[in-house]
Amino acid sequence: MKTIIKKKTTISDKDNLILLCDKKSKLSDFNLSKQELDYIKLEWEDKKEIVAINQYGRHIFLVLPKKEKDNNQHAENCRLLGDRLAGKLKDDKSVLIIDVKENQTEAMQIAEGMALSNYTFTKHKTEGTANKLTTIYLCKNSNKKNIEELQNIVDAVYFTRDLINEPFSHLTAKDLAEAAVKSGKANKFKTTVFNKKKIESLKMGGLLAVNKGSIDEPTFTIMEWKPKNAKNKQPIILIGKGIVYDTGGLSLKPTANSMDLMKTDMGGAGTVIGAMQAISANNLPIHVIALTPATDNRPSGNAYAPGDVITMHDGTTVEVLNTDAEGRLVLADALSFAKKYKPELVIDLATLTGAAVAAIGHYGIVSMHEGAEKEHARLKETGGHTHERLAEMPFWSDYDGLIKSDIADIKNLGGPHAGAITAGKFLAHFADYPWIHLDIAGPSYTKAKYGYRGKGATGMGVRLLYQFIKNRA
Ligand code: BES
Ligand code: MN
Ligand code: ZN
């Protein structure tokens, strides 16, 4: 299901309305009765941000966003107002947002929150339970280009959420690659999918080791958006962890609960594919490449085993001490593959560690970086705007020793502490360019509703990457 965002220049007395107001707004245009106006006044004195007027055949919501000193928090509040309004309108087919106070920025933020909130994943329900709300109209003051841009962003977030919510039974590594190809065709970015044979010829030992226990073949997908008017000489590369299911492998996760959500372990890949869709659909003038190594991680007679030594794409030897630390192995091959593009910046996204979840929960993204001080500062600033915020971990060289192996170059396991950081240190070994690592294990999925991000896959990261790339243009 899609939520349509559209401009509408007429108002009828059947339209559900959201009137974006301030206290001085004149409401005489809207045929409200004296009683209704008195009620609104009382509610405003009571500092209500949303006042509901139920009329025969339609709803009117007066929205008066509270003043907020911080711009980012104000934007987030407007999106959250959109979320609350979406909840009230889910049984209606459409709504028209009118910015009586003439503030298009706020109107768009409310629309954004509403549209993102209106997502449901009902594909596997035999009886439809999707919200009835299909269309959000913006009034005649709105800017058509901004609306189109928002539509493409919302579509991309929905797409990412669909991918992450989709269970392993319906999304293998091959299916994930095909989803990228399909989006590429529709949005004009180029895609190349490597199959197992090609991956073998490239000696991607990390991806192949994780795949050994699987009955399905791995994939390695390359997406490229290279517009003629690209402002950058060297590409920006996005890498996403594509573990379509993580059992832990022979280092099997305890069955009680810990595997229930492991269909979401391709969250990094899903986010990166969605970001590519948003970037290309909106024609951003930046050369971007995305790489998504994908496989499931399962135990079997042929599965890789704790204690194994494997040779990675770049020749590094790795002692595998825990087959559940598989994400870093598939990412490492993508990171070294990325070197051949001489990228100006690489950002990887991964549902990489439980330690990242333990550190900050699902409220933000755990970040680390090397050689990308300025880029990281910019990304962090963008995260403030989109409320997809970065929490930076220390990345001191003191941690380097924790991944040294007795018998190979490095091992895929750190010590008992600082698990998110030692995972990052493992990745850093394979990067020789400005690089940012985003551990999204916490925010990519929530069990309880988290504002307009909903319940289930949130799509967190898509808007962050999109705005970051846009800001470079
Ligand atoms: N996919 C998991 C991380 C994860 C945990 C994602 C919880 C989402 C929610 C990852 O592959 C993993 O198993 N990490 C291990 C690493 C450990 C064995 C070093 C972890 O964090 O426990
Ligand atoms: Mn794992
Ligand atoms: Zn994993």
Short mmCIF file of C-alpha atoms and ligand atoms in Angstrom, two decimals:
data_model
loop_
_atom_site.label_atom_id
_atom_site.label_comp_id
_atom_site.label_asym_id
_atom_site.label_seq_id
_atom_site.Cartn_x
_atom_site.Cartn_y
_atom_site.Cartn_z
CA MET A 1 0.00 0.00 0.00
CA LYS A 2 1.15 3.47 -0.81
CA THR A 3 0.26 6.80 0.77
CA ILE A 4 -0.24 9.42 -1.90
CA ILE A 5 0.82 12.99 -1.19
CA LYS A 6 -0.67 15.51 -3.58
CA LYS A 7 -1.50 19.15 -4.13
CA LYS A 8 -5.15 20.22 -4.12
CA THR A 9 -6.24 23.74 -4.98
CA THR A 10 -9.93 23.51 -4.09
CA ILE A 11 -11.64 22.97 -0.73
CA SER A 12 -15.04 21.31 -0.40
CA ASP A 13 -17.21 21.02 2.70
CA LYS A 14 -16.68 17.27 2.59
CA ASP A 15 -12.89 17.43 2.92
CA ASN A 16 -11.36 16.35 6.19
CA LEU A 17 -9.20 19.30 7.15
CA ILE A 18 -6.06 19.92 9.11
CA LEU A 19 -5.79 23.64 9.73
CA LEU A 20 -2.26 24.63 10.64
CA CYS A 21 -2.74 27.72 12.78
CA ASP A 22 -1.22 30.14 15.15
CA LYS A 23 -3.23 32.00 17.75
CA LYS A 24 -3.78 34.93 15.39
CA SER A 25 -5.13 32.80 12.54
CA LYS A 26 -8.46 33.93 11.10
CA LEU A 27 -10.84 31.03 10.97
CA SER A 28 -13.71 32.88 9.30
CA ASP A 29 -13.10 31.09 5.98
CA PHE A 30 -14.08 27.74 7.38
CA ASN A 31 -17.75 28.23 8.32
CA LEU A 32 -17.22 27.25 11.94
CA SER A 33 -20.13 27.87 14.31
CA LYS A 34 -19.87 30.21 17.28
CA GLN A 35 -19.92 27.18 19.58
CA GLU A 36 -17.08 25.57 17.70
CA LEU A 37 -15.04 28.78 17.75
CA ASP A 38 -15.59 29.16 21.49
CA TYR A 39 -14.49 25.59 22.04
CA ILE A 40 -11.33 26.13 19.97
CA LYS A 41 -10.51 29.22 22.01
CA LEU A 42 -10.84 27.32 25.28
CA GLU A 43 -8.70 24.47 24.02
CA TRP A 44 -6.04 26.90 22.83
CA GLU A 45 -5.99 28.57 26.22
CA ASP A 46 -5.38 25.09 27.54
CA LYS A 47 -2.36 24.86 25.17
CA LYS A 48 -3.78 21.94 23.17
CA GLU A 49 -1.69 21.32 20.08
CA ILE A 50 -4.50 19.45 18.34
CA VAL A 51 -8.16 20.49 18.63
CA ALA A 52 -10.67 18.12 17.02
CA ILE A 53 -13.99 19.33 15.64
CA ASN A 54 -16.25 16.54 14.50
CA GLN A 55 -18.70 17.80 11.92
CA TYR A 56 -21.37 15.86 10.10
CA GLY A 57 -19.48 13.92 7.43
CA ARG A 58 -16.00 15.22 8.16
CA HIS A 59 -13.34 16.04 10.74
CA ILE A 60 -11.54 19.29 11.23
CA PHE A 61 -8.32 19.31 13.22
CA LEU A 62 -6.83 22.60 14.27
CA VAL A 63 -3.13 22.20 14.79
CA LEU A 64 -1.13 24.71 16.73
CA PRO A 65 2.43 23.41 17.11
CA LYS A 66 4.04 24.53 20.32
CA LYS A 67 7.01 26.84 20.02
CA GLU A 68 10.33 25.14 20.34
CA LYS A 69 13.70 26.91 20.56
CA ASP A 70 15.55 24.14 18.84
CA ASN A 71 14.75 23.89 15.11
CA ASN A 72 15.43 20.18 14.93
CA GLN A 73 13.17 19.44 17.87
CA HIS A 74 10.50 21.64 16.33
CA ALA A 75 10.68 19.71 13.06
CA GLU A 76 10.45 16.43 14.95
CA ASN A 77 7.46 17.71 16.95
CA CYS A 78 5.67 18.58 13.72
CA ARG A 79 6.34 15.09 12.34
CA LEU A 80 5.03 13.63 15.62
CA LEU A 81 1.90 15.79 15.32
CA GLY A 82 1.51 14.22 11.88
CA ASP A 83 1.76 10.81 13.53
CA ARG A 84 -0.99 11.65 16.03
CA LEU A 85 -3.20 13.01 13.25
CA ALA A 86 -2.66 9.90 11.16
CA GLY A 87 -3.91 7.87 14.12
CA LYS A 88 -7.09 9.93 14.22
CA LEU A 89 -7.64 9.72 10.46
CA LYS A 90 -6.92 6.08 9.76
CA ASP A 91 -10.56 5.31 8.97
CA ASP A 92 -10.89 8.23 6.55
CA LYS A 93 -9.80 8.13 2.94
CA SER A 94 -8.16 11.51 2.61
CA VAL A 95 -7.27 14.71 4.38
CA LEU A 96 -6.33 18.20 3.26
CA ILE A 97 -3.66 20.14 5.15
CA ILE A 98 -4.20 23.89 4.94
CA ASP A 99 -1.50 26.15 6.29
CA VAL A 100 -3.65 28.96 7.57
CA LYS A 101 -0.57 30.44 9.23
CA GLU A 102 1.33 30.19 5.94
CA ASN A 103 4.20 28.04 7.07
CA GLN A 104 4.87 25.49 4.34
CA THR A 105 7.82 24.00 6.20
CA GLU A 106 5.61 22.94 9.09
CA ALA A 107 2.87 21.75 6.73
CA MET A 108 5.35 19.51 4.93
CA GLN A 109 6.75 18.16 8.20
CA ILE A 110 3.24 17.28 9.36
CA ALA A 111 2.58 15.59 6.02
CA GLU A 112 5.86 13.70 6.33
CA GLY A 113 5.01 12.41 9.81
CA MET A 114 1.50 11.46 8.70
CA ALA A 115 2.66 9.62 5.61
CA LEU A 116 5.43 7.75 7.45
CA SER A 117 2.98 6.87 10.21
CA ASN A 118 0.36 5.54 7.80
CA TYR A 119 2.50 2.54 6.80
CA THR A 120 1.23 -0.96 7.51
CA PHE A 121 2.64 -4.37 6.59
CA THR A 122 -0.43 -6.42 5.73
CA LYS A 123 0.90 -8.52 2.87
CA HIS A 124 0.57 -11.78 4.78
CA LYS A 125 -2.88 -11.10 6.23
CA THR A 126 -5.66 -12.83 4.37
CA GLU A 127 -8.03 -10.11 5.44
CA GLY A 128 -6.88 -6.57 4.82
CA THR A 129 -6.21 -4.44 7.87
CA ALA A 130 -4.40 -1.56 6.19
CA ASN A 131 -5.42 1.95 7.16
CA LYS A 132 -8.09 3.49 4.96
CA LEU A 133 -6.15 6.73 4.60
CA THR A 134 -4.76 6.75 1.07
CA THR A 135 -4.23 10.42 0.23
CA ILE A 136 -2.76 13.41 2.01
CA TYR A 137 -3.48 16.63 0.16
CA LEU A 138 -1.54 19.82 0.60
CA CYS A 139 -3.20 23.14 -0.15
CA LYS A 140 -2.66 25.63 -2.94
CA ASN A 141 0.30 27.30 -1.20
CA SER A 142 2.32 24.11 -1.40
CA ASN A 143 5.27 23.56 -3.68
CA LYS A 144 4.82 20.78 -6.21
CA LYS A 145 8.51 19.90 -6.38
CA ASN A 146 8.75 19.56 -2.61
CA ILE A 147 5.72 17.32 -2.64
CA GLU A 148 7.21 15.07 -5.32
CA GLU A 149 10.44 14.87 -3.37
CA LEU A 150 8.60 13.92 -0.18
CA GLN A 151 6.57 11.31 -2.06
CA ASN A 152 9.76 9.67 -3.32
CA ILE A 153 11.29 9.70 0.17
CA VAL A 154 8.19 8.19 1.76
CA ASP A 155 7.99 5.53 -0.98
CA ALA A 156 11.63 4.65 -0.34
CA VAL A 157 11.10 4.36 3.43
CA TYR A 158 8.07 2.11 2.81
CA PHE A 159 10.16 0.02 0.43
CA THR A 160 12.90 -0.40 3.03
CA ARG A 161 10.38 -1.26 5.73
CA ASP A 162 8.75 -3.85 3.46
CA LEU A 163 12.13 -5.48 2.84
CA ILE A 164 13.02 -5.58 6.53
CA ASN A 165 9.59 -6.79 7.63
CA GLU A 166 9.58 -9.53 5.01
CA PRO A 167 10.38 -12.89 6.63
CA PHE A 168 13.18 -15.15 5.43
CA SER A 169 10.55 -17.54 4.06
CA HIS A 170 9.84 -14.86 1.46
CA LEU A 171 13.19 -13.07 1.17
CA THR A 172 16.34 -15.03 0.40
CA ALA A 173 19.63 -13.45 -0.69
CA LYS A 174 18.47 -13.85 -4.29
CA ASP A 175 15.13 -12.18 -3.55
CA LEU A 176 16.93 -9.27 -1.91
CA ALA A 177 19.09 -8.82 -5.00
CA GLU A 178 16.02 -9.00 -7.22
CA ALA A 179 14.30 -6.30 -5.17
CA ALA A 180 17.30 -4.04 -5.82
CA VAL A 181 17.21 -4.83 -9.53
CA LYS A 182 13.49 -4.08 -9.71
CA SER A 183 13.92 -0.76 -7.96
CA GLY A 184 16.88 0.02 -10.21
CA LYS A 185 14.77 -0.54 -13.31
CA ALA A 186 11.98 1.66 -12.02
CA ASN A 187 14.29 4.43 -10.81
CA LYS A 188 17.07 4.27 -13.39
CA PHE A 189 20.00 3.27 -11.27
CA LYS A 190 22.19 0.52 -12.68
CA THR A 191 22.40 -2.86 -10.96
CA THR A 192 24.77 -5.81 -11.24
CA VAL A 193 24.24 -8.99 -9.25
CA PHE A 194 27.17 -11.36 -8.65
CA ASN A 195 26.18 -15.00 -8.19
CA LYS A 196 28.09 -17.59 -6.16
CA LYS A 197 30.44 -18.45 -9.03
CA LYS A 198 31.42 -14.83 -9.51
CA ILE A 199 31.79 -14.36 -5.74
CA GLU A 200 34.09 -17.40 -5.69
CA SER A 201 36.18 -16.02 -8.52
CA LEU A 202 36.56 -12.78 -6.54
CA LYS A 203 37.67 -14.84 -3.53
CA MET A 204 35.23 -13.17 -1.18
CA GLY A 205 36.13 -15.56 1.60
CA GLY A 206 34.04 -13.83 4.27
CA LEU A 207 30.78 -13.96 2.36
CA LEU A 208 31.48 -17.51 1.18
CA ALA A 209 32.31 -18.76 4.69
CA VAL A 210 29.06 -17.43 6.13
CA ASN A 211 27.18 -18.91 3.19
CA LYS A 212 28.69 -22.40 3.61
CA GLY A 213 25.93 -23.62 5.91
CA SER A 214 23.18 -22.34 3.67
CA ILE A 215 21.20 -24.20 1.02
CA ASP A 216 20.76 -20.92 -0.88
CA GLU A 217 23.42 -19.13 -2.89
CA PRO A 218 24.85 -15.81 -1.74
CA THR A 219 24.52 -12.64 -3.79
CA PHE A 220 26.59 -9.51 -4.03
CA THR A 221 24.70 -6.62 -5.54
CA ILE A 222 26.20 -3.45 -6.95
CA MET A 223 23.93 -0.46 -7.50
CA GLU A 224 25.18 2.62 -9.25
CA TRP A 225 23.64 6.06 -9.66
CA LYS A 226 25.86 8.19 -11.88
CA PRO A 227 24.02 11.22 -13.20
CA LYS A 228 25.66 13.31 -15.93
CA ASN A 229 25.61 16.38 -13.70
CA ALA A 230 27.31 14.63 -10.76
CA LYS A 231 29.12 17.14 -8.55
CA ASN A 232 31.63 14.65 -7.13
CA LYS A 233 34.59 13.20 -9.04
CA GLN A 234 34.91 10.06 -6.91
CA PRO A 235 31.82 8.13 -5.83
CA ILE A 236 30.31 7.93 -2.40
CA ILE A 237 29.79 4.28 -1.52
CA LEU A 238 27.06 2.88 0.70
CA ILE A 239 27.45 -0.66 2.01
CA GLY A 240 24.67 -2.61 3.70
CA LYS A 241 24.80 -5.87 5.66
CA GLY A 242 22.46 -8.30 3.92
CA ILE A 243 22.13 -11.27 6.28
CA VAL A 244 18.63 -12.37 5.30
CA TYR A 245 18.49 -14.59 8.37
CA ASP A 246 20.91 -14.98 11.25
CA THR A 247 20.70 -18.16 13.29
CA GLY A 248 24.23 -17.57 14.56
CA GLY A 249 25.44 -20.56 12.53
CA LEU A 250 27.14 -23.31 14.53
CA SER A 251 27.57 -20.75 17.34
CA LEU A 252 23.80 -21.05 17.39
CA LYS A 253 21.81 -18.32 19.08
CA PRO A 254 19.77 -19.54 22.06
CA THR A 255 16.41 -20.49 20.55
CA ALA A 256 14.25 -18.71 23.13
CA ASN A 257 13.44 -15.32 21.56
CA SER A 258 16.89 -14.37 20.36
CA MET A 259 16.22 -15.55 16.80
CA ASP A 260 12.70 -14.18 16.48
CA LEU A 261 13.77 -10.96 14.83
CA MET A 262 16.70 -12.21 12.82
CA LYS A 263 14.80 -11.79 9.56
CA THR A 264 15.74 -8.12 10.08
CA ASP A 265 19.47 -8.79 9.84
CA MET A 266 19.47 -7.45 6.28
CA GLY A 267 18.41 -4.07 7.69
CA GLY A 268 21.59 -2.39 6.48
CA ALA A 269 21.09 -3.66 2.93
CA GLY A 270 17.39 -2.76 2.98
CA THR A 271 18.25 0.76 4.12
CA VAL A 272 20.92 1.23 1.51
CA ILE A 273 18.67 -0.02 -1.31
CA GLY A 274 15.90 2.33 -0.14
CA ALA A 275 18.34 5.23 -0.01
CA MET A 276 19.45 4.48 -3.59
CA GLN A 277 15.81 4.55 -4.64
CA ALA A 278 15.20 7.93 -2.98
CA ILE A 279 18.45 9.40 -4.38
CA SER A 280 17.77 8.30 -7.94
CA ALA A 281 14.03 9.00 -7.92
CA ASN A 282 14.83 12.57 -6.90
CA ASN A 283 17.69 12.88 -9.37
CA LEU A 284 20.30 14.01 -6.88
CA PRO A 285 23.41 15.17 -8.77
CA ILE A 286 25.82 12.94 -6.85
CA HIS A 287 27.58 9.79 -8.00
CA VAL A 288 26.64 7.06 -5.52
CA ILE A 289 27.39 3.33 -5.51
CA ALA A 290 25.81 0.82 -3.14
CA LEU A 291 27.09 -2.65 -2.31
CA THR A 292 25.01 -5.30 -0.55
CA PRO A 293 26.64 -8.66 0.25
CA ALA A 294 23.85 -11.09 1.12
CA THR A 295 23.34 -14.59 2.49
CA ASP A 296 21.64 -16.28 5.40
CA ASN A 297 23.75 -17.61 8.29
CA ARG A 298 22.82 -21.18 9.17
CA PRO A 299 24.31 -24.26 10.74
CA SER A 300 24.55 -27.42 8.64
CA GLY A 301 26.90 -30.29 7.92
CA ASN A 302 28.97 -27.97 5.77
CA ALA A 303 28.74 -24.83 7.90
CA TYR A 304 31.86 -22.87 8.81
CA ALA A 305 32.98 -23.63 12.33
CA PRO A 306 34.42 -21.76 15.31
CA GLY A 307 38.19 -22.02 15.07
CA ASP A 308 38.26 -21.96 11.26
CA VAL A 309 40.71 -19.71 9.50
CA ILE A 310 39.40 -18.05 6.35
CA THR A 311 41.04 -15.86 3.73
CA MET A 312 39.18 -12.70 2.86
CA HIS A 313 38.80 -10.87 -0.49
CA ASP A 314 41.82 -8.68 0.27
CA GLY A 315 43.99 -11.62 1.42
CA THR A 316 43.66 -10.98 5.17
CA THR A 317 43.41 -14.19 7.16
CA VAL A 318 40.72 -14.28 9.84
CA GLU A 319 40.34 -16.69 12.72
CA VAL A 320 36.60 -17.25 13.17
CA LEU A 321 35.99 -17.64 16.88
CA ASN A 322 32.26 -17.15 16.72
CA THR A 323 30.14 -17.87 13.66
CA ASP A 324 27.51 -15.48 15.02
CA ALA A 325 29.90 -12.59 14.35
CA GLU A 326 29.09 -13.05 10.66
CA GLY A 327 28.05 -9.53 9.68
CA ARG A 328 31.59 -8.18 9.90
CA LEU A 329 32.81 -10.99 7.63
CA VAL A 330 30.46 -10.21 4.75
CA LEU A 331 30.93 -6.46 5.21
CA ALA A 332 34.72 -6.80 5.21
CA ASP A 333 34.67 -8.26 1.70
CA ALA A 334 32.45 -5.41 0.50
CA LEU A 335 34.73 -2.85 2.18
CA SER A 336 37.81 -4.20 0.42
CA PHE A 337 35.91 -4.53 -2.88
CA ALA A 338 35.03 -0.83 -2.53
CA LYS A 339 38.72 0.17 -2.72
CA LYS A 340 38.78 -0.24 -6.50
CA TYR A 341 36.39 2.71 -6.92
CA LYS A 342 38.75 5.07 -5.05
CA PRO A 343 35.72 6.42 -3.18
CA GLU A 344 35.70 9.86 -1.58
CA LEU A 345 33.71 8.37 1.31
CA VAL A 346 32.28 4.99 2.31
CA ILE A 347 29.42 4.59 4.77
CA ASP A 348 28.41 1.13 5.90
CA LEU A 349 25.15 0.32 7.66
CA ALA A 350 24.62 -2.88 9.58
CA THR A 351 22.50 -4.53 12.25
CA LEU A 352 25.87 -5.53 13.58
CA THR A 353 25.91 -5.95 17.36
CA GLY A 354 23.71 -6.53 20.37
CA ALA A 355 26.22 -4.29 22.16
CA ALA A 356 25.03 -1.28 20.13
CA VAL A 357 21.45 -2.01 21.20
CA ALA A 358 22.53 -2.38 24.81
CA ALA A 359 24.34 0.96 24.63
CA ILE A 360 21.57 3.24 23.30
CA GLY A 361 18.46 1.20 22.56
CA HIS A 362 16.43 1.93 19.42
CA TYR A 363 16.59 5.72 19.74
CA GLY A 364 19.55 6.36 17.49
CA ILE A 365 22.43 5.03 15.45
CA VAL A 366 25.76 4.01 16.93
CA SER A 367 28.56 5.51 14.83
CA MET A 368 32.34 5.25 14.39
CA HIS A 369 34.65 6.66 11.77
CA GLU A 370 38.20 6.78 10.53
CA GLY A 371 39.69 9.47 8.31
CA ALA A 372 36.27 11.08 8.01
CA GLU A 373 36.11 13.60 10.85
CA LYS A 374 34.38 16.34 8.82
CA GLU A 375 32.10 13.96 6.96
CA HIS A 376 30.99 12.41 10.21
CA ALA A 377 30.29 15.83 11.70
CA ARG A 378 28.10 16.64 8.69
CA LEU A 379 26.30 13.33 8.88
CA LYS A 380 25.67 13.92 12.56
CA GLU A 381 24.22 17.34 11.81
CA THR A 382 21.95 15.86 9.15
CA GLY A 383 20.88 13.23 11.66
CA GLY A 384 19.73 16.05 13.92
CA HIS A 385 17.51 17.41 11.13
CA THR A 386 15.97 14.04 10.27
CA HIS A 387 15.92 12.82 13.87
CA GLU A 388 17.97 9.81 12.84
CA ARG A 389 20.67 10.75 15.28
CA LEU A 390 24.20 9.48 15.64
CA ALA A 391 25.74 8.46 18.94
CA GLU A 392 29.47 8.37 18.41
CA MET A 393 31.53 5.66 20.10
CA PRO A 394 35.17 6.12 21.05
CA PHE A 395 37.44 4.57 18.47
CA TRP A 396 40.75 4.73 20.32
CA SER A 397 43.72 2.73 19.08
CA ASP A 398 43.71 1.01 22.47
CA TYR A 399 40.94 -1.22 21.13
CA ASP A 400 43.04 -2.39 18.16
CA GLY A 401 44.75 -5.16 20.09
CA LEU A 402 41.43 -6.79 21.02
CA ILE A 403 41.02 -8.35 17.58
CA LYS A 404 44.57 -9.73 17.26
CA SER A 405 44.66 -13.48 16.66
CA ASP A 406 47.26 -16.00 17.80
CA ILE A 407 47.20 -17.92 14.54
CA ALA A 408 45.83 -15.56 11.86
CA ASP A 409 46.05 -11.84 11.04
CA ILE A 410 42.93 -10.94 13.05
CA LYS A 411 39.98 -12.69 14.71
CA ASN A 412 36.29 -11.95 14.34
CA LEU A 413 35.70 -11.64 18.06
CA GLY A 414 36.78 -8.96 20.54
CA GLY A 415 36.86 -9.16 24.31
CA PRO A 416 33.87 -9.35 26.63
CA HIS A 417 33.30 -5.57 26.53
CA ALA A 418 32.90 -2.82 23.93
CA GLY A 419 31.40 -5.24 21.39
CA ALA A 420 30.10 -2.54 19.05
CA ILE A 421 33.56 -0.95 18.93
CA THR A 422 35.57 -4.11 18.38
CA ALA A 423 33.18 -5.00 15.54
CA GLY A 424 33.92 -1.55 14.10
CA LYS A 425 37.66 -2.13 14.56
CA PHE A 426 37.38 -5.36 12.59
CA LEU A 427 35.74 -3.45 9.72
CA ALA A 428 38.32 -0.65 9.88
CA HIS A 429 41.00 -3.20 8.99
CA PHE A 430 39.49 -3.44 5.49
CA ALA A 431 38.99 0.28 4.77
CA ASP A 432 41.74 2.54 3.41
CA TYR A 433 39.55 5.56 2.58
CA PRO A 434 37.42 8.00 4.62
CA TRP A 435 34.95 5.69 6.27
CA ILE A 436 31.93 5.86 8.58
CA HIS A 437 30.35 2.84 10.23
CA LEU A 438 26.72 2.94 11.38
CA ASP A 439 25.48 0.17 13.65
CA ILE A 440 21.69 0.20 13.25
CA ALA A 441 20.93 -3.00 15.21
CA GLY A 442 18.83 -0.94 17.66
CA PRO A 443 16.82 1.51 15.56
CA SER A 444 16.10 -0.50 12.43
CA TYR A 445 13.28 -2.42 14.12
CA THR A 446 11.08 -1.72 17.14
CA LYS A 447 8.69 -4.04 18.94
CA ALA A 448 6.58 -1.16 20.25
CA LYS A 449 5.28 1.79 18.24
CA TYR A 450 7.88 4.55 18.09
CA GLY A 451 6.03 7.61 16.79
CA TYR A 452 5.74 7.83 13.01
CA ARG A 453 8.37 5.10 12.68
CA GLY A 454 5.63 2.70 13.63
CA LYS A 455 5.97 -0.80 14.95
CA GLY A 456 8.30 -3.24 13.22
CA ALA A 457 10.77 -2.04 10.62
CA THR A 458 11.36 1.71 10.93
CA GLY A 459 13.39 2.47 7.80
CA MET A 460 15.70 4.52 10.00
CA GLY A 461 18.72 5.61 7.96
CA VAL A 462 16.98 6.15 4.63
CA ARG A 463 16.11 9.79 5.27
CA LEU A 464 19.51 10.36 6.88
CA LEU A 465 21.44 9.06 3.87
CA TYR A 466 19.18 10.84 1.43
CA GLN A 467 19.52 14.24 3.12
CA PHE A 468 23.25 13.78 3.61
CA ILE A 469 23.76 13.10 -0.10
CA LYS A 470 21.40 15.93 -1.01
CA ASN A 471 23.34 18.37 1.15
CA ARG A 472 26.50 17.60 -0.79
CA ALA A 473 24.93 18.71 -4.05
N1 BES B 1 22.76 -9.78 13.87
C1 BES B 1 23.45 -9.83 15.11
C2 BES B 1 23.33 -8.51 15.90
C3 BES B 1 21.96 -8.12 16.36
C4 BES B 1 21.58 -8.38 17.67
C5 BES B 1 21.10 -7.44 15.54
C6 BES B 1 20.32 -7.99 18.10
C7 BES B 1 19.85 -7.06 15.98
C8 BES B 1 19.47 -7.33 17.26
C9 BES B 1 24.92 -10.11 14.87
O1 BES B 1 25.22 -10.89 13.78
C10 BES B 1 25.43 -10.84 16.06
O2 BES B 1 25.01 -11.94 16.26
N2 BES B 1 26.31 -10.21 16.81
C11 BES B 1 26.86 -10.80 17.97
C12 BES B 1 28.36 -10.64 17.89
C13 BES B 1 29.09 -11.42 18.91
C14 BES B 1 28.99 -12.91 18.64
C15 BES B 1 30.54 -10.99 18.89
C16 BES B 1 26.31 -10.08 19.18
O3 BES B 1 26.14 -8.87 19.13
O4 BES B 1 26.01 -10.76 20.17
MN MN B 2 25.15 -12.92 14.18
ZN ZN B 3 23.90 -10.83 12.24
#
